[in-house]
Tab-separated table of C-alpha atoms and ligand atoms in Angstrom:
chain	number	residue	atom	x	y	z
O	16	MET	CA	81.392	-106.424	-55.788
O	17	LYS	CA	78.609	-105.436	-58.204
O	18	LEU	CA	75.025	-105.352	-56.919
O	19	THR	CA	73.955	-108.202	-59.208
O	20	GLU	CA	76.726	-110.357	-57.685
O	21	VAL	CA	75.522	-109.571	-54.154
O	22	LEU	CA	71.928	-110.338	-55.175
O	23	ASN	CA	73.113	-113.605	-56.687
O	24	GLN	CA	74.950	-114.459	-53.490
O	25	VAL	CA	71.978	-113.781	-51.188
O	26	GLN	CA	69.604	-115.597	-53.576
O	27	ASN	CA	71.805	-118.698	-53.362
O	28	GLN	CA	71.783	-118.454	-49.565
O	29	ASN	CA	67.973	-118.081	-49.389
O	30	LYS	CA	68.445	-114.672	-47.840
O	31	ALA	CA	67.545	-111.190	-49.083
O	32	LEU	CA	69.005	-107.723	-49.362
O	33	LEU	CA	67.209	-104.837	-47.679
O	34	ALA	CA	66.422	-101.888	-49.934
O	35	ALA	CA	65.552	-98.797	-47.903
O	36	ASN	CA	64.233	-95.513	-49.297
O	37	PHE	CA	65.731	-92.303	-47.935
O	38	TYR	CA	64.385	-88.770	-48.051
O	39	ASN	CA	67.073	-86.512	-46.618
O	40	LEU	CA	70.490	-86.598	-44.973
O	41	GLU	CA	69.021	-87.769	-41.661
O	42	THR	CA	67.075	-90.793	-42.941
O	43	CYS	CA	70.096	-91.771	-45.055
O	44	LYS	CA	72.329	-91.601	-41.967
O	45	GLY	CA	69.989	-93.799	-39.919
O	46	ILE	CA	69.854	-96.442	-42.658
O	47	VAL	CA	73.597	-96.401	-43.351
O	48	LYS	CA	74.543	-96.524	-39.657
O	49	ALA	CA	72.444	-99.703	-39.315
O	50	SER	CA	74.170	-101.274	-42.312
O	51	SER	CA	77.578	-100.320	-40.941
O	52	LYS	CA	76.872	-101.593	-37.421
O	53	LEU	CA	75.772	-105.023	-38.689
O	54	ASN	CA	78.386	-105.077	-41.438
O	55	GLN	CA	75.723	-105.981	-44.010
O	56	PRO	CA	75.331	-104.371	-47.449
O	57	ILE	CA	72.182	-102.377	-48.101
O	58	ILE	CA	70.479	-100.761	-51.091
O	59	LEU	CA	69.667	-97.063	-50.749
O	60	GLN	CA	66.638	-96.145	-52.836
O	61	LEU	CA	65.498	-92.856	-54.345
O	62	THR	CA	62.087	-92.307	-55.922
O	63	PRO	CA	61.600	-89.600	-58.565
O	64	GLY	CA	59.791	-87.637	-55.828
O	65	SER	CA	62.793	-87.772	-53.490
O	66	ILE	CA	65.112	-86.819	-56.354
O	67	SER	CA	62.936	-83.842	-57.152
O	68	TYR	CA	62.878	-82.878	-53.435
O	69	MET	CA	66.654	-83.056	-52.869
O	70	GLY	CA	67.946	-82.499	-56.384
O	71	LEU	CA	69.662	-85.367	-58.218
O	72	LYS	CA	73.257	-84.291	-57.548
O	73	THR	CA	72.589	-83.582	-53.853
O	74	ALA	CA	70.761	-86.890	-53.374
O	75	VAL	CA	73.559	-88.827	-55.079
O	76	SER	CA	76.191	-86.996	-53.068
O	77	ILE	CA	74.405	-87.917	-49.800
O	78	ALA	CA	74.072	-91.551	-50.936
O	79	ARG	CA	77.756	-91.728	-51.873
O	80	ASN	CA	79.367	-89.817	-49.004
O	81	VAL	CA	77.390	-90.922	-45.932
O	82	PRO	CA	78.454	-94.575	-46.477
O	83	ILE	CA	82.088	-93.466	-46.844
O	84	GLU	CA	81.922	-91.581	-43.540
O	85	GLU	CA	80.050	-94.428	-41.816
O	86	ASN	CA	82.167	-97.176	-43.402
O	87	ALA	CA	79.260	-99.081	-44.964
O	88	LEU	CA	78.803	-100.989	-48.224
O	89	THR	CA	75.761	-99.563	-50.001
O	90	TYR	CA	74.266	-99.547	-53.496
O	91	LEU	CA	72.101	-96.880	-55.087
O	92	HIS	CA	68.791	-97.728	-56.777
O	93	LEU	CA	66.206	-95.644	-58.649
O	94	ASP	CA	62.798	-96.756	-57.366
O	95	HIS	CA	59.481	-96.640	-59.305
O	96	CYS	CA	60.516	-94.526	-62.259
O	97	ASN	CA	58.340	-94.179	-65.349
O	98	ASP	CA	60.429	-91.454	-66.970
O	99	ILE	CA	63.107	-92.691	-69.361
O	100	VAL	CA	64.912	-89.334	-69.322
O	101	LEU	CA	65.336	-89.593	-65.545
O	102	VAL	CA	66.501	-93.216	-65.893
O	103	LYS	CA	69.246	-92.013	-68.263
O	104	SER	CA	70.291	-89.199	-65.891
O	105	CYS	CA	70.540	-91.679	-63.002
O	106	LEU	CA	72.570	-94.117	-65.109
O	107	ASP	CA	74.921	-91.262	-65.984
O	108	GLU	CA	75.219	-90.422	-62.264
O	109	GLY	CA	76.433	-93.978	-61.646
O	110	PHE	CA	73.377	-95.615	-60.052
O	111	ASP	CA	73.922	-99.348	-59.456
O	112	SER	CA	70.336	-100.236	-60.215
O	113	ILE	CA	67.194	-98.760	-61.720
O	114	MET	CA	63.512	-99.657	-61.765
O	115	ILE	CA	61.281	-98.927	-64.710
O	116	ASP	CA	57.713	-99.119	-63.461
O	117	ALA	CA	55.181	-99.586	-66.228
O	118	SER	CA	53.000	-101.834	-64.062
O	119	ASP	CA	49.947	-99.655	-64.667
O	120	LYS	CA	50.089	-100.540	-68.380
O	121	ASN	CA	48.907	-103.742	-70.061
O	122	ILE	CA	51.525	-106.480	-70.365
O	123	ASP	CA	52.367	-105.701	-74.018
O	124	ASP	CA	53.078	-102.031	-73.281
O	125	ASN	CA	54.879	-102.952	-70.049
O	126	ILE	CA	57.180	-105.254	-72.080
O	127	LEU	CA	57.743	-102.604	-74.746
O	128	ILE	CA	58.703	-99.855	-72.270
O	129	THR	CA	60.774	-102.162	-70.073
O	130	ARG	CA	62.676	-103.565	-73.045
O	131	GLN	CA	63.540	-100.030	-74.150
O	132	VAL	CA	65.009	-99.299	-70.701
O	133	VAL	CA	66.937	-102.594	-70.585
O	134	LYS	CA	68.502	-101.626	-73.920
O	135	LEU	CA	69.321	-98.140	-72.662
O	136	ALA	CA	70.926	-99.575	-69.503
O	137	GLU	CA	72.844	-102.342	-71.308
O	138	SER	CA	76.195	-100.584	-71.559
O	139	TYR	CA	76.045	-99.456	-67.888
O	140	LYS	CA	75.898	-103.089	-66.698
O	141	VAL	CA	73.503	-102.350	-63.836
O	142	ASN	CA	70.612	-104.191	-62.248
O	143	VAL	CA	67.301	-103.449	-64.010
O	144	GLU	CA	64.054	-104.037	-62.132
O	145	ALA	CA	60.529	-103.984	-63.543
O	146	GLU	CA	57.129	-104.816	-62.091
O	147	LEU	CA	54.731	-107.430	-63.440
O	148	GLY	CA	51.248	-107.444	-61.955
O	149	TYR	CA	50.412	-104.437	-59.793
O	150	VAL	CA	51.542	-103.741	-56.217
O	151	PRO	CA	49.023	-101.137	-54.997
O	152	LYS	CA	50.264	-97.632	-54.288
O	153	PRO	CA	49.412	-96.178	-50.808
O	154	ASN	CA	45.930	-94.989	-51.808
O	155	ASN	CA	44.945	-98.190	-53.623
O	156	GLU	CA	43.643	-101.404	-52.124
O	157	ILE	CA	44.910	-104.953	-52.739
O	158	GLU	CA	43.137	-106.644	-55.682
O	159	ASN	CA	43.786	-110.342	-56.231
O	160	ASP	CA	43.181	-110.071	-59.974
O	161	LYS	CA	46.205	-107.754	-60.212
O	162	PHE	CA	48.564	-110.321	-58.662
O	163	THR	CA	51.438	-111.468	-60.907
O	164	GLU	CA	50.308	-114.282	-63.189
O	165	PRO	CA	52.948	-117.042	-63.209
O	166	ALA	CA	51.898	-117.768	-66.814
O	167	ASP	CA	53.143	-114.279	-67.855
O	168	VAL	CA	56.499	-114.443	-66.062
O	169	LYS	CA	58.476	-116.436	-68.639
O	170	ARG	CA	57.403	-114.204	-71.527
O	171	PHE	CA	57.972	-110.999	-69.544
O	172	THR	CA	61.459	-111.873	-68.289
O	173	GLU	CA	62.625	-113.359	-71.601
O	174	GLU	CA	61.269	-110.571	-73.806
O	175	THR	CA	62.525	-107.743	-71.586
O	176	GLY	CA	65.869	-109.118	-70.355
O	177	ILE	CA	65.434	-107.622	-66.857
O	178	THR	CA	67.547	-108.901	-63.973
O	179	SER	CA	65.053	-108.208	-61.140
O	180	LEU	CA	61.301	-108.644	-61.030
O	181	ALA	CA	58.921	-106.958	-58.595
O	182	ILE	CA	55.922	-109.205	-58.103
O	183	ALA	CA	52.410	-108.681	-56.768
O	184	ILE	CA	51.630	-111.437	-54.250
O	185	GLY	CA	49.573	-109.561	-51.657
O	186	SER	CA	51.834	-106.760	-50.438
O	187	LYS	CA	51.005	-103.076	-50.862
O	188	HIS	CA	52.750	-99.744	-50.453
O	189	GLY	CA	51.823	-97.682	-47.418
O	190	PHE	CA	49.872	-98.850	-44.355
O	191	TYR	CA	47.995	-102.170	-44.244
O	192	LYS	CA	44.404	-102.261	-43.023
O	193	GLY	CA	44.594	-105.753	-41.498
O	194	GLU	CA	47.306	-108.395	-41.148
O	195	PRO	CA	49.184	-108.661	-44.483
O	196	LYS	CA	48.878	-112.007	-46.260
O	197	LEU	CA	51.279	-113.128	-48.973
O	198	ASP	CA	50.427	-115.725	-51.628
O	199	ILE	CA	53.387	-118.041	-51.025
O	200	VAL	CA	52.074	-120.709	-53.416
O	201	ARG	CA	52.130	-118.137	-56.228
O	202	LEU	CA	55.625	-117.005	-55.180
O	203	LYS	CA	56.922	-120.584	-55.325
O	204	GLU	CA	55.461	-121.028	-58.805
O	205	ILE	CA	57.059	-117.800	-60.038
O	206	ARG	CA	60.420	-118.755	-58.533
O	207	LYS	CA	60.369	-122.047	-60.444
O	208	ILE	CA	59.845	-120.155	-63.717
O	209	THR	CA	62.561	-117.502	-63.418
O	210	ASN	CA	65.987	-116.875	-61.934
O	211	ALA	CA	65.392	-113.101	-61.934
O	212	TYR	CA	65.868	-111.619	-58.458
O	213	LEU	CA	62.340	-111.411	-57.064
O	214	VAL	CA	61.489	-108.182	-55.285
O	215	LEU	CA	58.912	-107.658	-52.550
O	216	HIS	CA	57.599	-104.101	-52.504
O	217	GLY	CA	55.575	-102.757	-49.591
O	218	ALA	CA	57.461	-104.595	-46.849
O	219	SER	CA	56.691	-101.990	-44.168
O	220	GLY	CA	54.234	-103.467	-41.687
O	221	ILE	CA	54.809	-107.095	-42.751
O	222	PRO	CA	55.644	-109.215	-39.676
O	223	ALA	CA	59.085	-110.859	-39.494
O	224	ASP	CA	57.812	-114.432	-39.826
O	225	ILE	CA	55.869	-113.632	-43.021
O	226	LEU	CA	58.864	-111.803	-44.503
O	227	ARG	CA	61.128	-114.735	-43.720
O	228	GLU	CA	58.697	-117.200	-45.263
O	229	ALA	CA	58.695	-115.094	-48.457
O	230	ILE	CA	62.501	-114.932	-48.467
O	231	SER	CA	62.835	-118.692	-47.915
O	232	ASN	CA	60.599	-119.174	-50.939
O	233	GLY	CA	62.437	-116.905	-53.345
O	234	ILE	CA	62.243	-113.176	-52.479
O	235	THR	CA	65.749	-111.672	-52.827
O	236	LYS	CA	65.175	-107.910	-52.417
O	237	VAL	CA	62.898	-106.453	-49.741
O	238	ASN	CA	61.765	-102.818	-50.092
O	239	VAL	CA	60.982	-100.650	-47.069
O	240	ALA	CA	59.919	-97.010	-47.187
O	241	THR	CA	56.771	-96.223	-45.164
O	242	ASP	CA	58.254	-97.475	-41.859
O	243	THR	CA	61.125	-94.998	-42.243
O	244	LYS	CA	58.919	-91.970	-43.008
O	245	ASP	CA	56.459	-92.901	-40.265
O	246	LEU	CA	59.081	-93.523	-37.587
O	247	PHE	CA	61.113	-90.432	-38.425
O	248	MET	CA	58.112	-88.109	-38.123
O	249	LYS	CA	56.693	-89.868	-35.034
O	250	SER	CA	60.095	-89.638	-33.326
O	251	LEU	CA	60.343	-85.920	-34.052
O	252	LYS	CA	56.811	-85.322	-32.749
O	253	ASP	CA	57.592	-87.284	-29.558
O	254	ILE	CA	60.869	-85.487	-28.968
O	255	MET	CA	59.304	-82.057	-29.465
O	256	LYS	CA	56.487	-82.785	-26.999
O	257	ASN	CA	58.996	-82.421	-24.158
O	258	SER	CA	61.484	-80.039	-25.700
O	259	ASP	CA	61.600	-76.549	-27.093
O	260	ASP	CA	65.181	-76.948	-28.322
O	261	ILE	CA	65.567	-74.998	-31.557
O	262	ASP	CA	68.938	-76.580	-32.296
O	263	LEU	CA	67.980	-79.193	-34.849
O	264	ARG	CA	71.461	-80.681	-34.526
O	265	ASN	CA	70.432	-81.846	-31.053
O	266	VAL	CA	66.979	-83.049	-32.107
O	267	PHE	CA	67.579	-84.890	-35.389
O	268	PRO	CA	70.179	-87.352	-34.042
O	269	LEU	CA	67.537	-88.821	-31.707
O	270	ALA	CA	65.292	-89.527	-34.709
O	271	ILE	CA	68.278	-90.858	-36.710
O	272	ASN	CA	68.939	-93.263	-33.854
O	273	GLU	CA	65.345	-94.567	-33.991
O	274	ILE	CA	65.670	-95.155	-37.760
O	275	GLN	CA	68.971	-96.961	-37.198
O	276	LYS	CA	67.400	-99.330	-34.642
O	277	MET	CA	64.393	-100.067	-36.887
O	278	ILE	CA	66.592	-100.719	-39.956
O	279	GLU	CA	68.899	-102.962	-37.899
O	280	GLN	CA	65.850	-105.098	-37.070
O	281	LYS	CA	64.884	-105.312	-40.756
O	282	ILE	CA	68.434	-106.197	-41.828
O	283	LYS	CA	68.481	-108.989	-39.245
O	284	ILE	CA	65.161	-110.314	-40.548
O	285	VAL	CA	66.190	-110.400	-44.229
O	286	SER	CA	69.735	-111.636	-43.529
O	287	MET	CA	68.373	-114.407	-41.271
O	288	ILE	CA	70.448	-113.133	-38.332
O	289	ASP	CA	68.850	-114.066	-34.962
P	313	13P	P1	56.486	-99.383	-48.256
P	313	13P	O1	56.395	-97.892	-48.364
P	313	13P	O2	55.141	-99.984	-48.080
P	313	13P	O3	57.471	-99.820	-47.264
P	313	13P	O4	56.986	-99.905	-49.680
P	313	13P	C1	58.291	-99.572	-50.064
P	313	13P	C2	58.533	-99.906	-51.468
P	313	13P	O5	58.081	-100.897	-51.972
P	313	13P	C3	59.412	-98.994	-52.207
P	313	13P	O6	59.528	-99.362	-53.527
């Protein structure tokens, strides 16, 4: 089944698909093992930074082969890309989905750039995500005046032809300072305007009940990255406090297991499994 069909299915069920960023073989394994154990599809995400770290062919090979060995249904997505050349390389590598992120531009330029990428991706028949409004990056703070304006949504989706829309409704990338708050009224308004699959970025650190409220009101794709990086490194630090084992093949599986458990929890939240 194509990713857009799965997104359509979960949207109709008022559920969401988890999209988890991975950084190496180990984080990929943890994520994929969780998906396999619960028998739920998952989106594996690569940022340009992770692609540059692993190398495109290596990263794709990990994302394709780990799910085969773990017997899981996964899709591969390019996250937060502003480089059209890299978008094309990922399309040629068979990615199921790509994000063009021109959210730091004004709406006219955002439309122009996004439309160009939609056109480029047309013949590949993949999911294309763009961001309207601005979801703060880890070093930025939340600013209400950068939330997605419902009034812009119709024009943006119609003029670009995207299939998925990342919206700014109060989430942010990285760690939250206080309790995250999402603007559910705004989300409901946006959902009424478009059938594009609405994407919540910055889901790390958002409590389960708030995530579920967002999903019940129209979020179809939930992105998690920081929780994986944070947990992987914390687990390694904890393990090494009481161990001087130099055999990383004994150490890494313990951290993989922690990632698996955390991702299982997230899959249960977004799939409305109790
Ligand atoms: P977090 O790093 O806050 O989980 O955000 C992930 C994300 O939105 C990736 O696109």
